[in-house]
Amino acid sequence: MPDTILQCNPRADYLAHKREIDAAIEGVLEAGSYVLGQQVAAFEQEFSAYLGVGHAVGVGNGTDALHLALRACGVGRGDAVITVSHTAVATVAAIELVAAEPILVDIDSITLTMDPNRLEAAIKNSRRRRVKAVIPVHLYGQPADLSAILEIAKRYDLYVIEDCAQSHGASWEGRKTGAWGHMATFSFYPTKNLAALGDGGAIVTNDLSLADKSRQLREYGWRDRYVSLLPGLNSRLDELQAAVLRVKLRYLDAANLRRQALARLYDCSLQAQKSVQTPSCGKGLHVYHQYVVRSPERQSLKSYLQSNGISTLIHYPVPVHLQPAYKDRLTIGIGGLGRSEEACQKVLSLPMHPHLADHESLEVCEMLKRWAGSRENN
Ligand SMILES: *Cc1c(COP(=O)(O)O)cnc(C)c1O
């Protein structure tokens, strides 16, 4: 049976804003400047204003954004960086790209984001190491406990780099994610809440010297053309993506409100279900990049929904420290990663995107209840 309800739908988002996006693309094609031009500069302005931060620097993708932010903070060989294992592999890969050592700490079992107690325990336990930065991940669109993490980072003099690849528009105590840390990074991969039609990313910060450094690093270490002040690389945002992102940014708040409304529908329908655990909101404003339920029988649920034309995804089936590329060689914070391992076995991302109809989300709930009913009768 073909999928009738998609888990995500970047094409629907293009079609919803087709006239404006096509016009923006045509404008770039006509203007004749294709990399780091007016569109990128305008997007950087608009995105930093939206977030309430001083500076934004457009780069090639979210992984590069993390890599360059770490380099801008001077993190490198001999340094350690604390993050979580229940995240996209990119978070950990970026730490190794600067030759630093990742230390992985466990998550809170309610919010599935970094447990600040584990963060502090890991810092205390790694006195021999030079812990230089912490990367909290606002997974699924839910802010990590920024107040606690910032307070700990301040006491131990660590940089905080927020990984906001899933949290465009989310906020904590009224301030947007990305406006809390020394730096923050975004991905504009086509399925993210703010999405390009290809790869894209951004680094944001309130610190002018960190912004300048990031700007230089993204293009061969140049401040002035052809003069490399730093050993940099090439990770530029192109004009077509920036022009598309400027259109999409105007609709980001509306899209996030729609995601939140769909989440309420799911919540209302599913909270009474014993067979699945619905996501619980922490203190922050959640923007539901994903709506993630947990079930010890998620494979059966996934197959049942699939056979009824409903696609779901698993974010993520294997935590980073158990992936083939990382297994048995990463440093694990004190207390272990039991909650991360458990989450990976239970999580299932239901269909969630701003163009999902109410009746579609209700159909997902109906099918989920039928699955639960069929299991109780067996
Ligand atoms: C998507 C994502 C990234 C990486 O972004 P890319 O643009 O794919 O490089 C990093 N961290 C998290 C949490 C992500 O979801």
PDB file of C-alpha atoms in Angstrom, residues 89-262:
ATOM      1  CA  VAL A  89      25.554  11.765  14.730  1.00  0.00           C
ATOM      2  CA  ALA A  90      26.535  15.206  13.379  1.00  0.00           C
ATOM      3  CA  THR A  91      26.789  16.652  16.903  1.00  0.00           C
ATOM      4  CA  VAL A  92      29.514  14.193  17.872  1.00  0.00           C
ATOM      5  CA  ALA A  93      31.146  14.130  14.426  1.00  0.00           C
ATOM      6  CA  ALA A  94      31.726  17.904  14.638  1.00  0.00           C
ATOM      7  CA  ILE A  95      33.620  17.510  17.917  1.00  0.00           C
ATOM      8  CA  GLU A  96      35.951  14.972  16.342  1.00  0.00           C
ATOM      9  CA  LEU A  97      36.363  17.205  13.262  1.00  0.00           C
ATOM     10  CA  VAL A  98      38.250  19.677  15.471  1.00  0.00           C
ATOM     11  CA  ALA A  99      40.234  16.767  16.985  1.00  0.00           C
ATOM     12  CA  ALA A 100      38.649  17.275  20.403  1.00  0.00           C
ATOM     13  CA  GLU A 101      37.373  14.448  22.564  1.00  0.00           C
ATOM     14  CA  PRO A 102      33.603  14.028  22.955  1.00  0.00           C
ATOM     15  CA  ILE A 103      32.340  13.080  26.416  1.00  0.00           C
ATOM     16  CA  LEU A 104      28.783  11.770  26.234  1.00  0.00           C
ATOM     17  CA  VAL A 105      26.359  12.244  29.103  1.00  0.00           C
ATOM     18  CA  ASP A 106      22.901  10.832  29.627  1.00  0.00           C
ATOM     19  CA  ILE A 107      19.570  12.515  29.048  1.00  0.00           C
ATOM     20  CA  ASP A 108      16.671  13.305  31.324  1.00  0.00           C
ATOM     21  CA  SER A 109      14.181  10.495  30.846  1.00  0.00           C
ATOM     22  CA  ILE A 110      11.196  12.878  30.604  1.00  0.00           C
ATOM     23  CA  THR A 111      12.444  15.533  28.179  1.00  0.00           C
ATOM     24  CA  LEU A 112      15.069  13.355  26.437  1.00  0.00           C
ATOM     25  CA  THR A 113      17.511  16.276  26.533  1.00  0.00           C
ATOM     26  CA  MET A 114      20.811  16.640  28.460  1.00  0.00           C
ATOM     27  CA  ASP A 115      20.495  15.940  32.184  1.00  0.00           C
ATOM     28  CA  PRO A 116      22.268  18.878  33.889  1.00  0.00           C
ATOM     29  CA  ASN A 117      23.169  16.670  36.878  1.00  0.00           C
ATOM     30  CA  ARG A 118      25.010  14.301  34.578  1.00  0.00           C
ATOM     31  CA  LEU A 119      26.726  17.270  32.961  1.00  0.00           C
ATOM     32  CA  GLU A 120      28.076  18.473  36.287  1.00  0.00           C
ATOM     33  CA  ALA A 121      29.072  14.965  37.356  1.00  0.00           C
ATOM     34  CA  ALA A 122      30.983  14.478  34.100  1.00  0.00           C
ATOM     35  CA  ILE A 123      32.809  17.787  34.517  1.00  0.00           C
ATOM     36  CA  LYS A 124      33.808  16.918  38.090  1.00  0.00           C
ATOM     37  CA  ASN A 125      34.912  13.482  37.025  1.00  0.00           C
ATOM     38  CA  SER A 126      37.122  14.699  34.180  1.00  0.00           C
ATOM     39  CA  ARG A 127      39.523  16.880  36.101  1.00  0.00           C
ATOM     40  CA  ARG A 128      42.440  15.448  34.161  1.00  0.00           C
ATOM     41  CA  ARG A 129      40.850  16.482  30.894  1.00  0.00           C
ATOM     42  CA  ARG A 130      40.531  20.013  29.626  1.00  0.00           C
ATOM     43  CA  VAL A 131      36.765  20.275  29.259  1.00  0.00           C
ATOM     44  CA  LYS A 132      36.256  23.405  27.213  1.00  0.00           C
ATOM     45  CA  ALA A 133      32.698  23.402  25.916  1.00  0.00           C
ATOM     46  CA  VAL A 134      29.273  21.854  26.284  1.00  0.00           C
ATOM     47  CA  ILE A 135      26.834  21.278  23.421  1.00  0.00           C
ATOM     48  CA  PRO A 136      23.226  20.882  24.583  1.00  0.00           C
ATOM     49  CA  VAL A 137      20.908  19.616  21.834  1.00  0.00           C
ATOM     50  CA  HIS A 138      17.311  20.867  21.718  1.00  0.00           C
ATOM     51  CA  LEU A 139      16.158  17.504  20.449  1.00  0.00           C
ATOM     52  CA  TYR A 140      12.840  17.173  18.608  1.00  0.00           C
ATOM     53  CA  GLY A 141      12.256  20.921  19.062  1.00  0.00           C
ATOM     54  CA  GLN A 142      12.232  20.812  22.862  1.00  0.00           C
ATOM     55  CA  PRO A 143      14.683  23.152  24.615  1.00  0.00           C
ATOM     56  CA  ALA A 144      17.191  21.502  26.931  1.00  0.00           C
ATOM     57  CA  ASP A 145      17.307  22.898  30.490  1.00  0.00           C
ATOM     58  CA  LEU A 146      19.227  26.017  29.466  1.00  0.00           C
ATOM     59  CA  SER A 147      19.094  27.765  32.860  1.00  0.00           C
ATOM     60  CA  ALA A 148      20.757  24.861  34.646  1.00  0.00           C
ATOM     61  CA  ILE A 149      23.235  24.153  31.852  1.00  0.00           C
ATOM     62  CA  LEU A 150      24.319  27.793  31.575  1.00  0.00           C
ATOM     63  CA  GLU A 151      24.715  28.083  35.333  1.00  0.00           C
ATOM     64  CA  ILE A 152      26.964  25.011  35.436  1.00  0.00           C
ATOM     65  CA  ALA A 153      28.940  26.139  32.379  1.00  0.00           C
ATOM     66  CA  LYS A 154      29.525  29.511  33.993  1.00  0.00           C
ATOM     67  CA  ARG A 155      30.841  27.948  37.191  1.00  0.00           C
ATOM     68  CA  TYR A 156      33.297  25.762  35.297  1.00  0.00           C
ATOM     69  CA  ASP A 157      34.136  28.417  32.690  1.00  0.00           C
ATOM     70  CA  LEU A 158      32.920  26.440  29.668  1.00  0.00           C
ATOM     71  CA  TYR A 159      31.651  27.630  26.326  1.00  0.00           C
ATOM     72  CA  VAL A 160      28.026  26.729  25.624  1.00  0.00           C
ATOM     73  CA  ILE A 161      27.261  25.984  21.971  1.00  0.00           C
ATOM     74  CA  GLU A 162      23.570  25.214  21.459  1.00  0.00           C
ATOM     75  CA  ASP A 163      22.756  22.688  18.742  1.00  0.00           C
ATOM     76  CA  CYS A 164      19.518  24.233  17.419  1.00  0.00           C
ATOM     77  CA  ALA A 165      19.234  22.083  14.285  1.00  0.00           C
ATOM     78  CA  GLN A 166      15.784  20.940  15.454  1.00  0.00           C
ATOM     79  CA  SER A 167      14.623  23.967  17.426  1.00  0.00           C
ATOM     80  CA  HIS A 168      14.159  26.978  15.109  1.00  0.00           C
ATOM     81  CA  GLY A 169      11.733  29.242  16.960  1.00  0.00           C
ATOM     82  CA  ALA A 170      11.637  27.290  20.233  1.00  0.00           C
ATOM     83  CA  SER A 171      12.193  29.289  23.401  1.00  0.00           C
ATOM     84  CA  TRP A 172      13.156  28.955  27.036  1.00  0.00           C
ATOM     85  CA  GLU A 173      11.851  31.474  29.566  1.00  0.00           C
ATOM     86  CA  GLY A 174      10.733  33.718  26.736  1.00  0.00           C
ATOM     87  CA  ARG A 175      14.088  33.862  24.974  1.00  0.00           C
ATOM     88  CA  LYS A 176      14.674  31.905  21.771  1.00  0.00           C
ATOM     89  CA  THR A 177      16.936  28.870  21.685  1.00  0.00           C
ATOM     90  CA  GLY A 178      20.111  30.058  20.015  1.00  0.00           C
ATOM     91  CA  ALA A 179      20.134  33.271  22.055  1.00  0.00           C
ATOM     92  CA  TRP A 180      21.356  31.620  25.274  1.00  0.00           C
ATOM     93  CA  GLY A 181      24.755  30.107  24.608  1.00  0.00           C
ATOM     94  CA  HIS A 182      28.030  31.795  23.622  1.00  0.00           C
ATOM     95  CA  MET A 183      27.229  30.424  20.183  1.00  0.00           C
ATOM     96  CA  ALA A 184      24.486  28.373  18.567  1.00  0.00           C
ATOM     97  CA  THR A 185      24.203  26.455  15.335  1.00  0.00           C
ATOM     98  CA  PHE A 186      21.345  25.747  12.958  1.00  0.00           C
ATOM     99  CA  SER A 187      20.771  23.372  10.054  1.00  0.00           C
ATOM    100  CA  PHE A 188      18.384  24.216   7.224  1.00  0.00           C
ATOM    101  CA  TYR A 189      18.231  20.693   5.810  1.00  0.00           C
ATOM    102  CA  PRO A 190      14.929  20.289   3.903  1.00  0.00           C
ATOM    103  CA  THR A 191      13.087  18.480   6.711  1.00  0.00           C
ATOM    104  CA  LYS A 192      13.968  20.932   9.506  1.00  0.00           C
ATOM    105  CA  ASN A 193      11.464  23.473  10.857  1.00  0.00           C
ATOM    106  CA  LEU A 194      13.196  26.215   8.857  1.00  0.00           C
ATOM    107  CA  ALA A 195      14.173  24.470   5.659  1.00  0.00           C
ATOM    108  CA  ALA A 196      16.096  25.267   2.509  1.00  0.00           C
ATOM    109  CA  LEU A 197      15.707  23.351  -0.760  1.00  0.00           C
ATOM    110  CA  GLY A 198      19.108  21.776  -0.246  1.00  0.00           C
ATOM    111  CA  ASP A 199      21.803  22.060   2.385  1.00  0.00           C
ATOM    112  CA  GLY A 200      22.334  25.130   4.519  1.00  0.00           C
ATOM    113  CA  GLY A 201      23.300  26.145   8.025  1.00  0.00           C
ATOM    114  CA  ALA A 202      24.038  29.094  10.279  1.00  0.00           C
ATOM    115  CA  ILE A 203      26.103  30.055  13.295  1.00  0.00           C
ATOM    116  CA  VAL A 204      24.693  32.719  15.609  1.00  0.00           C
ATOM    117  CA  THR A 205      26.250  34.610  18.504  1.00  0.00           C
ATOM    118  CA  ASN A 206      26.093  37.864  20.431  1.00  0.00           C
ATOM    119  CA  ASP A 207      29.884  38.060  20.513  1.00  0.00           C
ATOM    120  CA  LEU A 208      31.298  40.132  17.670  1.00  0.00           C
ATOM    121  CA  SER A 209      34.736  38.533  17.772  1.00  0.00           C
ATOM    122  CA  LEU A 210      33.279  34.996  17.644  1.00  0.00           C
ATOM    123  CA  ALA A 211      31.083  36.120  14.719  1.00  0.00           C
ATOM    124  CA  ASP A 212      34.068  37.613  12.883  1.00  0.00           C
ATOM    125  CA  LYS A 213      36.075  34.470  13.439  1.00  0.00           C
ATOM    126  CA  SER A 214      33.251  32.277  12.112  1.00  0.00           C
ATOM    127  CA  ARG A 215      32.891  34.550   9.099  1.00  0.00           C
ATOM    128  CA  GLN A 216      36.584  34.185   8.335  1.00  0.00           C
ATOM    129  CA  LEU A 217      36.682  30.437   8.909  1.00  0.00           C
ATOM    130  CA  ARG A 218      33.812  29.754   6.490  1.00  0.00           C
ATOM    131  CA  GLU A 219      35.838  31.199   3.593  1.00  0.00           C
ATOM    132  CA  TYR A 220      39.536  30.287   3.678  1.00  0.00           C
ATOM    133  CA  GLY A 221      40.200  32.420   6.737  1.00  0.00           C
ATOM    134  CA  TRP A 222      39.631  35.609   4.768  1.00  0.00           C
ATOM    135  CA  ARG A 223      38.654  38.915   6.279  1.00  0.00           C
ATOM    136  CA  ASP A 224      39.750  40.792   3.189  1.00  0.00           C
ATOM    137  CA  ARG A 225      39.621  38.891  -0.051  1.00  0.00           C
ATOM    138  CA  TYR A 226      42.726  36.820  -0.805  1.00  0.00           C
ATOM    139  CA  VAL A 227      44.257  37.430   2.635  1.00  0.00           C
ATOM    140  CA  SER A 228      43.947  34.369   4.874  1.00  0.00           C
ATOM    141  CA  LEU A 229      44.249  35.406   8.518  1.00  0.00           C
ATOM    142  CA  LEU A 230      43.291  31.965   9.794  1.00  0.00           C
ATOM    143  CA  PRO A 231      43.598  28.500   8.298  1.00  0.00           C
ATOM    144  CA  GLY A 232      39.958  28.253   7.195  1.00  0.00           C
ATOM    145  CA  LEU A 233      37.901  26.157   4.840  1.00  0.00           C
ATOM    146  CA  ASN A 234      35.007  26.554   2.452  1.00  0.00           C
ATOM    147  CA  SER A 235      31.533  26.320   3.928  1.00  0.00           C
ATOM    148  CA  ARG A 236      29.436  29.040   2.344  1.00  0.00           C
ATOM    149  CA  LEU A 237      25.687  29.502   2.116  1.00  0.00           C
ATOM    150  CA  ASP A 238      24.555  30.083  -1.441  1.00  0.00           C
ATOM    151  CA  GLU A 239      22.231  32.801  -2.672  1.00  0.00           C
ATOM    152  CA  LEU A 240      19.480  30.477  -3.876  1.00  0.00           C
ATOM    153  CA  GLN A 241      19.161  28.835  -0.462  1.00  0.00           C
ATOM    154  CA  ALA A 242      19.319  32.184   1.335  1.00  0.00           C
ATOM    155  CA  ALA A 243      16.567  33.615  -0.899  1.00  0.00           C
ATOM    156  CA  VAL A 244      14.375  30.570  -0.195  1.00  0.00           C
ATOM    157  CA  LEU A 245      15.120  30.798   3.531  1.00  0.00           C
ATOM    158  CA  ARG A 246      14.053  34.472   3.577  1.00  0.00           C
ATOM    159  CA  VAL A 247      10.642  33.435   2.258  1.00  0.00           C
ATOM    160  CA  LYS A 248      10.361  30.490   4.667  1.00  0.00           C
ATOM    161  CA  LEU A 249      11.438  32.572   7.675  1.00  0.00           C
ATOM    162  CA  ARG A 250       8.329  34.750   7.228  1.00  0.00           C
ATOM    163  CA  TYR A 251       6.197  31.643   7.767  1.00  0.00           C
ATOM    164  CA  LEU A 252       8.235  29.994  10.519  1.00  0.00           C
ATOM    165  CA  ASP A 253       6.081  31.152  13.439  1.00  0.00           C
ATOM    166  CA  ALA A 254       2.866  30.113  11.661  1.00  0.00           C
ATOM    167  CA  ALA A 255       4.396  26.731  10.781  1.00  0.00           C
ATOM    168  CA  ASN A 256       5.482  26.175  14.399  1.00  0.00           C
ATOM    169  CA  LEU A 257       2.002  27.129  15.661  1.00  0.00           C
ATOM    170  CA  ARG A 258       0.555  24.553  13.283  1.00  0.00           C
ATOM    171  CA  ARG A 259       2.975  21.911  14.585  1.00  0.00           C
ATOM    172  CA  GLN A 260       1.943  22.780  18.152  1.00  0.00           C
ATOM    173  CA  ALA A 261      -1.757  22.502  17.260  1.00  0.00           C
ATOM    174  CA  LEU A 262      -1.148  19.069  15.718  1.00  0.00           C
TER     175      LEU A 262
END
